[in-house]
mmCIF file of C-alpha atoms in Angstrom:
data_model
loop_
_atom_site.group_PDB
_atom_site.id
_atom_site.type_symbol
_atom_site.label_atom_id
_atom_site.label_comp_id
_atom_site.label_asym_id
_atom_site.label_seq_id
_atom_site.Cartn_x
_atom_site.Cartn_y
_atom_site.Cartn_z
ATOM 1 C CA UNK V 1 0.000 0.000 0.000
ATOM 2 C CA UNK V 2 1.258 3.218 -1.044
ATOM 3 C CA UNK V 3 2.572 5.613 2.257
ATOM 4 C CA UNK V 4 0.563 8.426 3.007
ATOM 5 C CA UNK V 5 2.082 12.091 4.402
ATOM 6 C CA UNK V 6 0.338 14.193 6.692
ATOM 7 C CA UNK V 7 0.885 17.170 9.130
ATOM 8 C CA UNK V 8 1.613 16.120 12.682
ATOM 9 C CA UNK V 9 -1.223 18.546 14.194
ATOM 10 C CA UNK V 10 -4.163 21.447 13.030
ATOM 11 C CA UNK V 11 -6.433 23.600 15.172
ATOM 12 C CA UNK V 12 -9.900 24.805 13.992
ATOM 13 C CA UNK V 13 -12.483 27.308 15.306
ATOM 14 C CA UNK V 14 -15.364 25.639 16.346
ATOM 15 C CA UNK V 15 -18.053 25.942 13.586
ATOM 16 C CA UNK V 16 -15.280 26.817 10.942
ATOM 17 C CA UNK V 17 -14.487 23.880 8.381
ATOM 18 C CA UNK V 18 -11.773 21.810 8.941
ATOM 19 C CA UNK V 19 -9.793 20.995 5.931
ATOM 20 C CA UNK V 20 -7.098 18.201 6.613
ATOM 21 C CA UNK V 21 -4.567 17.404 3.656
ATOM 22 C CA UNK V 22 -3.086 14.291 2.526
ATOM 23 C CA UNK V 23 -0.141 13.664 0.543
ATOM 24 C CA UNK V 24 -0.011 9.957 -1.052
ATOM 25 C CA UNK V 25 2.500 10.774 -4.274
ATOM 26 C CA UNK V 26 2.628 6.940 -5.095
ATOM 27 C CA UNK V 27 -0.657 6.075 -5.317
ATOM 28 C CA UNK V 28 -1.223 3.705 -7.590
ATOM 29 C CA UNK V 29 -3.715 3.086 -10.394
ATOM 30 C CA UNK V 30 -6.272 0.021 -8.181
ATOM 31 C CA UNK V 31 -5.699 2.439 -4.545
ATOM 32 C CA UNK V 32 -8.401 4.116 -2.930
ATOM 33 C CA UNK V 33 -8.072 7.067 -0.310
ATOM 34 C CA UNK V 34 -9.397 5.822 3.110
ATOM 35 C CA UNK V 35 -9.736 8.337 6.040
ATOM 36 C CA UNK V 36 -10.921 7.392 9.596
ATOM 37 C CA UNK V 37 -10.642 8.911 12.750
ATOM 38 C CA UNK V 38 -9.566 7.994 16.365
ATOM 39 C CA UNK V 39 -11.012 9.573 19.129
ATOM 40 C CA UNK V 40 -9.159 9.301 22.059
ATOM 41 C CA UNK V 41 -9.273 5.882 23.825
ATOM 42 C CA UNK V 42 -11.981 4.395 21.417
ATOM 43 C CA UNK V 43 -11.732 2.000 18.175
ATOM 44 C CA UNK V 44 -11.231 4.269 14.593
ATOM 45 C CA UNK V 45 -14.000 4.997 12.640
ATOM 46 C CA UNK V 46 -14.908 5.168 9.250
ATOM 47 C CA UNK V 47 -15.608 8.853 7.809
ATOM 48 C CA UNK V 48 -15.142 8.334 4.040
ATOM 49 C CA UNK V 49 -13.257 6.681 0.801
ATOM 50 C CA UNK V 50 -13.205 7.679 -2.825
ATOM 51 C CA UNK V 51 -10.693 6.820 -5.737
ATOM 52 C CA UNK V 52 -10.850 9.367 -8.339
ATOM 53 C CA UNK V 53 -14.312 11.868 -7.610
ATOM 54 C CA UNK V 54 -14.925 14.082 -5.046
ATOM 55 C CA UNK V 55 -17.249 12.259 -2.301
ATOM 56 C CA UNK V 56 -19.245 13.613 0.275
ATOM 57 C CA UNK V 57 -21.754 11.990 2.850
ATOM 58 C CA UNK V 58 -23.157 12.819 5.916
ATOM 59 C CA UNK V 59 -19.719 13.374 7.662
ATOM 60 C CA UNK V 60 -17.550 14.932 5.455
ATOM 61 C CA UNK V 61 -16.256 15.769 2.004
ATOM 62 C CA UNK V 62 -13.517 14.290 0.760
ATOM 63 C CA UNK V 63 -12.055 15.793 -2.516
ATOM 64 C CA UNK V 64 -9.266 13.850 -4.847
ATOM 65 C CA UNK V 65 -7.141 16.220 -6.977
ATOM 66 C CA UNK V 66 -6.634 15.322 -10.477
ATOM 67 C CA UNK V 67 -3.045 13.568 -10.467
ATOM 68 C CA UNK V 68 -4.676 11.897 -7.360
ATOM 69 C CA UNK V 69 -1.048 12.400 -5.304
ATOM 70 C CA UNK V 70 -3.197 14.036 -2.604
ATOM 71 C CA UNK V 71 -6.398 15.018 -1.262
ATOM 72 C CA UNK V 72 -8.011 17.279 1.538
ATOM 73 C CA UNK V 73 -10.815 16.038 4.031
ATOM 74 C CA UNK V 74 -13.443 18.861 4.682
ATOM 75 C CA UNK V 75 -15.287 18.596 8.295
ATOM 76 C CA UNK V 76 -17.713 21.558 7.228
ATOM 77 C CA UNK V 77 -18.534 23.281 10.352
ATOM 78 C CA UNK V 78 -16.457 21.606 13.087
ATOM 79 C CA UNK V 79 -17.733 20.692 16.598
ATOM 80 C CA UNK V 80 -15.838 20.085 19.793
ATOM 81 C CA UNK V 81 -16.519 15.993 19.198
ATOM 82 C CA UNK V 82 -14.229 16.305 16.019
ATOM 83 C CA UNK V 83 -11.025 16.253 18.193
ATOM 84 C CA UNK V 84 -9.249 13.436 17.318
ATOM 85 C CA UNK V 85 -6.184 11.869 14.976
ATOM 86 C CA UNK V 86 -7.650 11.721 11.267
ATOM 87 C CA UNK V 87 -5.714 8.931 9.143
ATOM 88 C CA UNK V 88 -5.650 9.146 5.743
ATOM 89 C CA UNK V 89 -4.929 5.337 4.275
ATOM 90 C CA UNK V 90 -4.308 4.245 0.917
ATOM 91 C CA UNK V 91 -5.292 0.767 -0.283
ATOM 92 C CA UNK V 92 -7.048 -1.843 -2.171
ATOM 93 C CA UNK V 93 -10.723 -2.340 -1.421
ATOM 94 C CA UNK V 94 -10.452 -6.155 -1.431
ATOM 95 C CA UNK V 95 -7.483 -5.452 1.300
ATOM 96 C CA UNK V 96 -9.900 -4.444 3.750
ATOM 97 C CA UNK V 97 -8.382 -4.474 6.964
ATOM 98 C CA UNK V 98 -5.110 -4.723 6.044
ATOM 99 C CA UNK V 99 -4.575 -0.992 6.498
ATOM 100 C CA UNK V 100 -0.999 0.721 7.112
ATOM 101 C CA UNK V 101 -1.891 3.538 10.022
ATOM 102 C CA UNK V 102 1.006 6.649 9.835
ATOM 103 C CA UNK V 103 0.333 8.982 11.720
ATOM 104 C CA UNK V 104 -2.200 10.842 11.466
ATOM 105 C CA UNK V 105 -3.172 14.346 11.930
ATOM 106 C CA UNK V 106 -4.212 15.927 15.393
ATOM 107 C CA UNK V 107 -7.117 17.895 14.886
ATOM 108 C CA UNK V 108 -8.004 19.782 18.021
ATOM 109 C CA UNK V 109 -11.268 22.280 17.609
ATOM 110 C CA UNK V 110 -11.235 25.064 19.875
ATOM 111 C CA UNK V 111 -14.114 26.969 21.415
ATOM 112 C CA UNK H 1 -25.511 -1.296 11.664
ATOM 113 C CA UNK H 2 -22.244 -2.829 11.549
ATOM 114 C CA UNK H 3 -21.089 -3.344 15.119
ATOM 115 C CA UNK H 4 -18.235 -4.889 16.388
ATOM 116 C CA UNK H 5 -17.887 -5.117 20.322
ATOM 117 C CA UNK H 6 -14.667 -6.522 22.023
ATOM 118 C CA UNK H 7 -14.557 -7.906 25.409
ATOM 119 C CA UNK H 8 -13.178 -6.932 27.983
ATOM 120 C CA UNK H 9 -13.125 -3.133 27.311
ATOM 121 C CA UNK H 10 -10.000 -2.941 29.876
ATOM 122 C CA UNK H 11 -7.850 -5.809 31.727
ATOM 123 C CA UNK H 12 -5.144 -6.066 34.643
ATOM 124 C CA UNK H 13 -2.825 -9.306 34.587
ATOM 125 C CA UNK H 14 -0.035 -10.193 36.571
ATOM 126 C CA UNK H 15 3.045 -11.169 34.437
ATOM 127 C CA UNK H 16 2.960 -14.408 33.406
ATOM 128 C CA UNK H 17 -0.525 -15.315 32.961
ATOM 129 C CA UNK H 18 -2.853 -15.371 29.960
ATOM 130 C CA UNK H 19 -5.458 -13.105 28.889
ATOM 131 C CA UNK H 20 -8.192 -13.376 26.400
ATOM 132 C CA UNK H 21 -9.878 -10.975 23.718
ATOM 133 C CA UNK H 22 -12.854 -11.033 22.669
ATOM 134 C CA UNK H 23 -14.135 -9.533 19.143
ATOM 135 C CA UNK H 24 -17.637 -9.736 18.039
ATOM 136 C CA UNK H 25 -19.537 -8.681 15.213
ATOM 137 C CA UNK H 26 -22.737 -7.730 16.148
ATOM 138 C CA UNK H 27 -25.177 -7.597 13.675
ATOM 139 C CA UNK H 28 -23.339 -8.785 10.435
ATOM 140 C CA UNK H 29 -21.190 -11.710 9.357
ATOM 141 C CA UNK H 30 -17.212 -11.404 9.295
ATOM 142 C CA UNK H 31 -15.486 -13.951 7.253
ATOM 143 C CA UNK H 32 -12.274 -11.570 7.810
ATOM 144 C CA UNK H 33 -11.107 -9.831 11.723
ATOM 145 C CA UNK H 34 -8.276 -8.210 11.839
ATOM 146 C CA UNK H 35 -6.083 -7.220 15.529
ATOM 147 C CA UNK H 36 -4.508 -4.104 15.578
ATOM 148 C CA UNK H 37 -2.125 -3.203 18.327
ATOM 149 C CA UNK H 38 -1.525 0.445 19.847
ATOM 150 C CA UNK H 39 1.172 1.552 22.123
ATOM 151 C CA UNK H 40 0.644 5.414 24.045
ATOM 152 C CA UNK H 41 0.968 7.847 21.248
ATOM 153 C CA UNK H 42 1.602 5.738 18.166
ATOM 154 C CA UNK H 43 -0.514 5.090 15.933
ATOM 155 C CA UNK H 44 -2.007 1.085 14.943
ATOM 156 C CA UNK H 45 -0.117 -1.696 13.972
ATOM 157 C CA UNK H 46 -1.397 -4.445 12.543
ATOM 158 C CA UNK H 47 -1.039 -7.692 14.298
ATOM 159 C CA UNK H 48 -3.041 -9.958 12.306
ATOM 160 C CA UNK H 49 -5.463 -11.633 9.961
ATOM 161 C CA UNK H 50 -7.851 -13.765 11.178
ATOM 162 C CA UNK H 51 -10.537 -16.039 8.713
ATOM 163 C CA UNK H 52 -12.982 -18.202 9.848
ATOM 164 C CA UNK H 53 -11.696 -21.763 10.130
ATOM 165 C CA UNK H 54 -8.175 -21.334 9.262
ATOM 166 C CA UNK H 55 -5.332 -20.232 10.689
ATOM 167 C CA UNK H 56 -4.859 -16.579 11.157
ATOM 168 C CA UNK H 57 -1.804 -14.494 9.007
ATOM 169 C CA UNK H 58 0.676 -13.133 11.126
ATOM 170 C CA UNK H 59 2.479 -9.688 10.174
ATOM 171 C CA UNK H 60 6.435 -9.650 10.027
ATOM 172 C CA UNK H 61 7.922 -9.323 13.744
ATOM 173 C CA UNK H 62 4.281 -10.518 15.654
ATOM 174 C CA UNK H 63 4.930 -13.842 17.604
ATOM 175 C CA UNK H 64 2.088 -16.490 16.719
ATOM 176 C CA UNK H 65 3.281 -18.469 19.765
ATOM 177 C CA UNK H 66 2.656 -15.552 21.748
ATOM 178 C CA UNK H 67 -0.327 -14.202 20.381
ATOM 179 C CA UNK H 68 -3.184 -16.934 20.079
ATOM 180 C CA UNK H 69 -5.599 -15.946 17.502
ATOM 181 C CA UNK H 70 -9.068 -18.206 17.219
ATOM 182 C CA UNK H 71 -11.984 -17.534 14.313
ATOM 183 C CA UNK H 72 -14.062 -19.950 15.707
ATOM 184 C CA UNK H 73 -17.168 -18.627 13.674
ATOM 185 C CA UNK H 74 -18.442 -15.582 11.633
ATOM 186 C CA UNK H 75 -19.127 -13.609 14.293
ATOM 187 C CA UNK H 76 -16.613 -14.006 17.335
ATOM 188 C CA UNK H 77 -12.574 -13.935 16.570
ATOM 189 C CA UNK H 78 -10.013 -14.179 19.798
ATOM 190 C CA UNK H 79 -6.669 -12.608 20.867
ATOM 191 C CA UNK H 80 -4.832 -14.876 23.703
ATOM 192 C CA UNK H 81 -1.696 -12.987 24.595
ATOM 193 C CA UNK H 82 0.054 -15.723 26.594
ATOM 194 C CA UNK H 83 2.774 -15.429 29.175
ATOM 195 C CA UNK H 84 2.009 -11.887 28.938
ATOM 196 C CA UNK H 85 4.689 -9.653 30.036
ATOM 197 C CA UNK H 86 4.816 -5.636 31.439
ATOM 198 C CA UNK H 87 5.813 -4.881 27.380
ATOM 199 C CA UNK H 88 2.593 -6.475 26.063
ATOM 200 C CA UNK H 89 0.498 -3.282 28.014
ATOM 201 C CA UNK H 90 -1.419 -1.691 25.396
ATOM 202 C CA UNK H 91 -4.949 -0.822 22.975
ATOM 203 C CA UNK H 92 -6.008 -4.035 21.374
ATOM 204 C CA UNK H 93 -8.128 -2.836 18.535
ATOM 205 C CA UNK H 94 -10.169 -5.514 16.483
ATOM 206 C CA UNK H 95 -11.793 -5.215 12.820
ATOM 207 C CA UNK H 96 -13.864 -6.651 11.223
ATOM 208 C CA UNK H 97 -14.793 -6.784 7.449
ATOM 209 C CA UNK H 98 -18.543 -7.793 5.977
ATOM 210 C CA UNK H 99 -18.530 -10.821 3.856
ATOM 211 C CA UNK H 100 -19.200 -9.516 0.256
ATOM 212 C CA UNK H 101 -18.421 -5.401 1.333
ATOM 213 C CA UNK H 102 -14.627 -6.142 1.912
ATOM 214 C CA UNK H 103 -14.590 -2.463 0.941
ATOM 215 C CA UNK H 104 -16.072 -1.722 4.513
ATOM 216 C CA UNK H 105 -13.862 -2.079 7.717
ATOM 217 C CA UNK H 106 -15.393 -1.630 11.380
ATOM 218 C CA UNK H 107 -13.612 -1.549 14.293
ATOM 219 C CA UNK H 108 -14.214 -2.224 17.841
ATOM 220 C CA UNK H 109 -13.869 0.463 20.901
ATOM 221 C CA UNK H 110 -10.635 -1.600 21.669
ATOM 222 C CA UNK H 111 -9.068 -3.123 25.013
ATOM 223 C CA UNK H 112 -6.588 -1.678 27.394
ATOM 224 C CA UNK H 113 -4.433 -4.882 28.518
ATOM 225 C CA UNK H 114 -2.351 -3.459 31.607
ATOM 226 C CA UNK H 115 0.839 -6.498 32.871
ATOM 227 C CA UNK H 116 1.916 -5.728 36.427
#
């Protein structure tokens, strides 16, 4: 799976977007762009995936540039309960699972 | 949807003796779990691959001796860290993957193993 790059920490204004980048220059053709989140203490969760178009769901937006060698997740209006590390992941679908963590960026919302 | 629960949420052994994890999927069917291990700090590593009725897939540097992992059916995988030692403390994080939606990965709130 291809290695992803992203910065160590970010703050945020409550009710501002967040917009968290991800490098991931050697993506290859068959990868998709994973990101979950960890809030402290708890499992990861899912927030969204996309391999070429910009996605969005009820969570977040997740948009691909065109070379696909990075992308940027958009929290639209932040809330205290986004703190926590955001991974961006890079993989095969049918590797489910099998997901390299880095390290993540953490996103602390302020008041 | 799409639970996965792990049991116990936190444990205390004294070094030397066993301890079991539990991972359950909830409400779906999980031909694939995967154990993720997570030391203060750091982010997950992955431990493991675990399929029902086979033997799990061990990554580079993870002692299968040492770490016991059991798919005994779709729905419950489990981590035995034996002879566990004060090094072994940390976040035990399960996954687990839907049969047919490989695409999808849940994980489970985790276990803090503590070795006094």
């Amino acid at each position: 799976d291809a290695k992803t790059t992203q910065p160590p920490s970010m703050d945020c204004a409550e009710g501002r977007a967040a917009n968290l980048p991800c490098n991931h220059s050697t993506i290859s053709g068959n990868e998709y762009v994973y990101w979950y989140r960890q809030i402290h203490s708890q499992g990861p969760q899912y927030i969204i995936h996309g391999l070429k178009n910009n996605e969005t769901n009820e969570m977040a937006s997740l948009i691909i540039t065109e070379d696909r060698k990075s992308s940027t997740l958009i929290l639209p209006h932040a809330t205290l309960r986004d703190t926590a590390v955001y991974y961006c992941i890079v993989r095969v679908t049918h590797n489910a699972g099998k997901s390299t963590f880095g390290d993540g960026t953490t996103l602390t919302v302020k008041p | 949807g799409a639970v996965v629960s792990q049991h116990p949420s936190w444990v205390i052994c004294k070094s030397g003796t066993s301890v079991k994890i539990e991972c359950r999927s909830l409400d779906f069917q999980a031909t694939t779990m995967f154990w993720y291990r997570q030391f203060p700090k750091q982010s997950l590593m992955l431990m493991a691959t675990s399929n029902e009725g086979s033997k799990a897939t061990y990554e580079q540097g993870v002692e299968k001796d040492k770490f016991l992992i059991n798919h005994a059916s779709l729905t419950l995988s489990t981590l035995t860290v034996t002879s566990a030692h004060p090094e072994d403390s940390s976040f035990y994080i399960c996954s687990a993957s839907r049969s047919g939606r490989s695409y999808e990965q849940y994980f489970g709130p985790g276990t803090r193993l503590t070795v006094t």
